[in-house]
Short mmCIF file of C-alpha atoms in Angstrom, two decimals:
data_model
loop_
_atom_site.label_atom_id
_atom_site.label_comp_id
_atom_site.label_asym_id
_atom_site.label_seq_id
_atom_site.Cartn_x
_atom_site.Cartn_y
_atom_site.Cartn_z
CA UNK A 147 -6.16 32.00 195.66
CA UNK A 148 -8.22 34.67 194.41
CA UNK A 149 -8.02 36.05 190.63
CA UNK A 150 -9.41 38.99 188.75
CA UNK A 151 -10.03 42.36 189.48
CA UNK A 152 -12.32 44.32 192.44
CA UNK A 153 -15.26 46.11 190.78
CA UNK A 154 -17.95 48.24 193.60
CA UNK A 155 -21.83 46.56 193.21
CA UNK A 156 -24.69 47.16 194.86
CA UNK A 157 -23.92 43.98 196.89
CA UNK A 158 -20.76 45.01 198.30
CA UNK A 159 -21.29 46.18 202.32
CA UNK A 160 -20.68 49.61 203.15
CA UNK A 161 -17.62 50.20 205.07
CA UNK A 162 -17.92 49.84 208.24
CA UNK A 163 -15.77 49.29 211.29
CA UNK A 164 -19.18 47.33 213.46
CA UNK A 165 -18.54 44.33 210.12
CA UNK A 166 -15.44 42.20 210.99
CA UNK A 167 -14.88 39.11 208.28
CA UNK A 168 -12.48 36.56 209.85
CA UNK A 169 -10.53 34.35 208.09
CA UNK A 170 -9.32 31.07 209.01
CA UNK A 171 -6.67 28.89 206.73
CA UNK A 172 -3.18 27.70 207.15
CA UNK A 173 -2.02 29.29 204.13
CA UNK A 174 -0.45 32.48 205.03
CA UNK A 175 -0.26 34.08 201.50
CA UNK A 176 -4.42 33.15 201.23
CA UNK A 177 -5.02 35.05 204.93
CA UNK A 178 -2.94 38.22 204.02
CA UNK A 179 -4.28 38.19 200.06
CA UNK A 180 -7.78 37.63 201.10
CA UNK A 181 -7.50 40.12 204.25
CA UNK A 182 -6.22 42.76 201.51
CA UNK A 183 -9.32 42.12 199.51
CA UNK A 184 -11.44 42.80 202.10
CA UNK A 185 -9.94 45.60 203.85
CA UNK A 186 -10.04 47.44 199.96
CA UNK A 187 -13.64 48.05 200.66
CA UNK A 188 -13.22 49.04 204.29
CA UNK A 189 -13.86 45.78 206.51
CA UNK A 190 -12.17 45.42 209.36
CA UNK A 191 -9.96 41.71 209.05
CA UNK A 192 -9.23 39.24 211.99
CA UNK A 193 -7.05 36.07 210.35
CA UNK A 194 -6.41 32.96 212.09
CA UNK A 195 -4.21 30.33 211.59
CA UNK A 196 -6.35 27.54 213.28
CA UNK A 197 -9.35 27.06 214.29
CA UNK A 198 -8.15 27.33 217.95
CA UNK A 199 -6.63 30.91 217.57
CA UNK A 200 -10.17 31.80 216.22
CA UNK A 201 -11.95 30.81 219.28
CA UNK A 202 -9.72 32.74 221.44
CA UNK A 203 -10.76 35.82 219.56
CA UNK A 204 -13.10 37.83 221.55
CA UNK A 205 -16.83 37.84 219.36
CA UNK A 206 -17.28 40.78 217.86
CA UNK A 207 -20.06 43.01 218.85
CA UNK A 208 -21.54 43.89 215.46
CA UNK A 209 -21.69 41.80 212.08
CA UNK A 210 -19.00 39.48 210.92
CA UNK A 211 -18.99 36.70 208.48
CA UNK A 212 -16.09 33.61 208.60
CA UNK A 213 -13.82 32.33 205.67
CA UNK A 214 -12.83 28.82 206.52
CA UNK A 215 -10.89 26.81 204.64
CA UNK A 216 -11.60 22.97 204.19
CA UNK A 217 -8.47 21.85 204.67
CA UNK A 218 -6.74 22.51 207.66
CA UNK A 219 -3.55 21.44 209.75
CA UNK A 220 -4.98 19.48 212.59
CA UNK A 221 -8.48 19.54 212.07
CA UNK A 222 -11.04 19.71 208.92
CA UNK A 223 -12.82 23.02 208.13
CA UNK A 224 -15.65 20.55 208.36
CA UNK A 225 -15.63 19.40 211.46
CA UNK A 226 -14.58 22.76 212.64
CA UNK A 227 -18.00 24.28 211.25
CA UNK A 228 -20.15 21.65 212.87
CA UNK A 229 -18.04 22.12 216.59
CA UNK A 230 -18.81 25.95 216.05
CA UNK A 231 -22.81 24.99 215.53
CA UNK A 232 -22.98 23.29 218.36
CA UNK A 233 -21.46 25.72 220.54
CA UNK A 234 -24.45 27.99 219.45
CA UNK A 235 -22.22 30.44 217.46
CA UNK A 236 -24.54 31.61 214.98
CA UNK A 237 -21.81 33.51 212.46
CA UNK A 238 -22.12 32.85 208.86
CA UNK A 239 -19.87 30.96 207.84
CA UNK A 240 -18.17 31.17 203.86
CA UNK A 241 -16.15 27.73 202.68
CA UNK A 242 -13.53 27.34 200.59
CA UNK A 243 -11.37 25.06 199.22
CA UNK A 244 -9.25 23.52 196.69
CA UNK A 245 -10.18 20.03 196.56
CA UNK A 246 -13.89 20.52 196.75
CA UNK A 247 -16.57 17.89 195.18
CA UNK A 248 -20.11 18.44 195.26
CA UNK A 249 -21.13 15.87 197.90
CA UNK A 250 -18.97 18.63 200.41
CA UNK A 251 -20.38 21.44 198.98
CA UNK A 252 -24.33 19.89 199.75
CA UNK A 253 -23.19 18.83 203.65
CA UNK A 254 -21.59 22.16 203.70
CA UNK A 255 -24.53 24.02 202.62
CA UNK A 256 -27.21 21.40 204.70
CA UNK A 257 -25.10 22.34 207.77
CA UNK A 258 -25.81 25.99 207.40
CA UNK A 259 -22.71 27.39 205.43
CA UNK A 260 -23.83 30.81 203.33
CA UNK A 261 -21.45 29.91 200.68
CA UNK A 262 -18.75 27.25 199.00
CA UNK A 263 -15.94 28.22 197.11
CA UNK A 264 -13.77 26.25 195.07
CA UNK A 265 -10.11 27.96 194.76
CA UNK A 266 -8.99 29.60 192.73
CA UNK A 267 -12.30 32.25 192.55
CA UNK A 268 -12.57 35.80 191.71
CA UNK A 269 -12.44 38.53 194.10
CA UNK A 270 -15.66 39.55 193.05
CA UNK A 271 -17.38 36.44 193.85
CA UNK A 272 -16.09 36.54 197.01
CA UNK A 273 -16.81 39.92 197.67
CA UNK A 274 -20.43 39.10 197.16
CA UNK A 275 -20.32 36.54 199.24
CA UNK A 276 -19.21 38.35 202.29
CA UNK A 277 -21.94 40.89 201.74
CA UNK A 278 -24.48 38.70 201.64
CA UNK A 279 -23.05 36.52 204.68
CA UNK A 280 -22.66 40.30 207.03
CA UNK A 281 -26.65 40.97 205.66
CA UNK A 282 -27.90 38.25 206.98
CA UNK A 283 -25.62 38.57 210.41
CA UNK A 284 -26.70 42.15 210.76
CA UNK A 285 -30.38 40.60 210.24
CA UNK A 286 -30.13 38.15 212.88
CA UNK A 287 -29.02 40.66 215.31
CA UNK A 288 -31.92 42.93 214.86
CA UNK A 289 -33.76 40.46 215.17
CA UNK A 290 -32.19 39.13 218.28
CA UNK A 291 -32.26 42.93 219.68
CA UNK A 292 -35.68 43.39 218.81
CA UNK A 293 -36.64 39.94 221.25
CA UNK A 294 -34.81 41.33 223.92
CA UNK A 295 -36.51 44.69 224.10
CA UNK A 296 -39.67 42.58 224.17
CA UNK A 297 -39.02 40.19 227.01
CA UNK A 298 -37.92 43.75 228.33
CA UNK A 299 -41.02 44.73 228.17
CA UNK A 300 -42.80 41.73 229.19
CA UNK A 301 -40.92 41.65 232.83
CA UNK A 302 -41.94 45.31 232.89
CA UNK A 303 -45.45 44.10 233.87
CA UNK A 304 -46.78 43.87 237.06
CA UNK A 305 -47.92 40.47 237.70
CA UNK A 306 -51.36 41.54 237.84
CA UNK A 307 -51.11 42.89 234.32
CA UNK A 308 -49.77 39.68 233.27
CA UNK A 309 -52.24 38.00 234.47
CA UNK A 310 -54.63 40.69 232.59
CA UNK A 311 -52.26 39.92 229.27
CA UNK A 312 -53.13 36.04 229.93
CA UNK A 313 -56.32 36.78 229.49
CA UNK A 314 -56.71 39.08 226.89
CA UNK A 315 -54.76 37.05 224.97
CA UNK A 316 -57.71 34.36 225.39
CA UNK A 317 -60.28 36.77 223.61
CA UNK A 318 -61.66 37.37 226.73
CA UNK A 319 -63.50 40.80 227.22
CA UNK A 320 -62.82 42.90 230.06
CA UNK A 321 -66.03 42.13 232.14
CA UNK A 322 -64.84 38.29 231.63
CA UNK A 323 -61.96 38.79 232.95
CA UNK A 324 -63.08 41.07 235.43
CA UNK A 325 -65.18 37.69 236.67
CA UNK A 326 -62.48 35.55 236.36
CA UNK A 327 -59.83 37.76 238.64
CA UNK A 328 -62.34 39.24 241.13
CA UNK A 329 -62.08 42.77 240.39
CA UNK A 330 -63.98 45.41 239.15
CA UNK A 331 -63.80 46.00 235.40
CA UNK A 332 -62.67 49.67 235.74
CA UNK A 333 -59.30 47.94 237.10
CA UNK A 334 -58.90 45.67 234.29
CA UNK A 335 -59.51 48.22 231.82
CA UNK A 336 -56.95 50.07 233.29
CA UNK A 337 -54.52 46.82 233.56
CA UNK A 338 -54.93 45.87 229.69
CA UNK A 339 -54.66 50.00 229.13
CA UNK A 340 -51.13 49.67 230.87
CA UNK A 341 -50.37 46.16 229.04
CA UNK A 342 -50.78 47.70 225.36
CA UNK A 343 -48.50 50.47 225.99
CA UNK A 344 -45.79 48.41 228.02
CA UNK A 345 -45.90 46.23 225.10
CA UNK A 346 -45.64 48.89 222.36
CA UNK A 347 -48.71 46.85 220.97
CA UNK A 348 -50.43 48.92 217.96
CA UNK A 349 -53.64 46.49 218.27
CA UNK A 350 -54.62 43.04 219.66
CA UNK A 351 -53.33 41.02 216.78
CA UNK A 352 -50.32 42.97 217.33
CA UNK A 353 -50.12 41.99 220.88
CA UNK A 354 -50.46 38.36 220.10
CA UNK A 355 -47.95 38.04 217.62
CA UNK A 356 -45.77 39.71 220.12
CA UNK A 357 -46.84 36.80 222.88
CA UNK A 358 -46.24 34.76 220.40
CA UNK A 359 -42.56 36.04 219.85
CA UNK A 360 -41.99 35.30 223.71
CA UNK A 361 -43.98 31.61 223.68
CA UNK A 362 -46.59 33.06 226.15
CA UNK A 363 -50.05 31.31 226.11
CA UNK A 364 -52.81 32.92 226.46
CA UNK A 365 -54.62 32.05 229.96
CA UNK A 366 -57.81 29.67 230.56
CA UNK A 367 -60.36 30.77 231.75
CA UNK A 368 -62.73 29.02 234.70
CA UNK A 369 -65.14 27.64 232.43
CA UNK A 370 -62.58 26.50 230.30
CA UNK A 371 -61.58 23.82 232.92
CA UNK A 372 -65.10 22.58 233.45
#
């Protein structure tokens, strides 16, 4: 269970009702001691009895974090963790238990787990943890945001300025390309004009990292093939 006393840090998340930190153990006195600890610092709490009730739960929209216990009625914390990575569900998870050893904690952490916690530990601790875990959740989403604005952006093109992008991404100058598509160079300069700012690309390297992002190649040219 967890001991000591709550102290604010820097590392503690600002309350917020977009965090949600679910918590999944058998125990009920752990789920409503640990769902007081985190609701002290303004988290919104979703505890679970099994692993089962958890995936009913509708995903929540902003950042959350899991507690999972180890040791569970019907099925390990463990195994649980590994089912939820191969589903794709990408939430970080926090273990604890209190019959650890440190060949769990290292398949725990090789698995992806953000932390491992061997009961009883201090609220503080935990506290911590959970920051750190809804951090890197709310990280991963921008990120994940961020990707789909791009490919956004990238089916804004025509297909002729995709074809342009192609191109330009091949270091190609505009009177190249302008050869290789059978149009005048005037209209390619206007293509890779309207490619830059559908893109939100500051600069060329910033374009390609951006094709990059998306896994788009950059486009042969004739002479490449001969």
């Amino acid at each position: 269970m967890p001991t000591g006393t709550t102290r604010r840090t820097t590392a503690e998340p600002a309350a917020t009702e977009a965090s949600v930190v679910y918590i999944v153990d058998d125990d009920t006195g752990i789920r409503l001691s640990l769902g007081a600890l985190m609701r002290s610092i303004g988290l919104r709490v979703e505890a679970f009895e099994s692993p089962d009730e958890f995936l009913r739960c509708p995903p929540a929209a902003g950042p959350s974090c899991l507690i999972l216990d180890v040791r569970l009625r019907g099925k390990s914390g463990m195994a649980f963790h590994e089912e939820i990575v191969n589903r794709g569900m990408r939430i970080p998870v926090v273990f604890m238990t209190g019959h650890g050893d440190i060949e769990m904690v290292v398949k725990a952490m090789k698995t992806g787990a953000q932390d491992f916690f061997a009961k009883p530990f201090k609220d503080q601790d935990m506290l911590d943890a959970v920051a750190q875990a809804l951090a890197r959740d709310n990280e991963r989403l921008a990120a994940e945001a961020a990707l789909a604005d791009l490919r956004a952006s990238y089916q804004s093109l025509s297909p002729r300025e995709k074809e342009v992008m192609g191109f330009v991404l091949s270091g190609l100058l505009n009177k190249q390309i302008a050869s290789e598509m059978n149009v005048r160079e005037i209209t390619v300069k206007v293509h890779r004009g309207q490619v830059m700012r559908k893109m939100s690309a500051r600069s060329m390297p910033d374009l390609v990292r951006k094709a990059e992002s998306l896994g788009i190649e950059p486009s042969l040219s004739r002479g490449a093939h001969r």
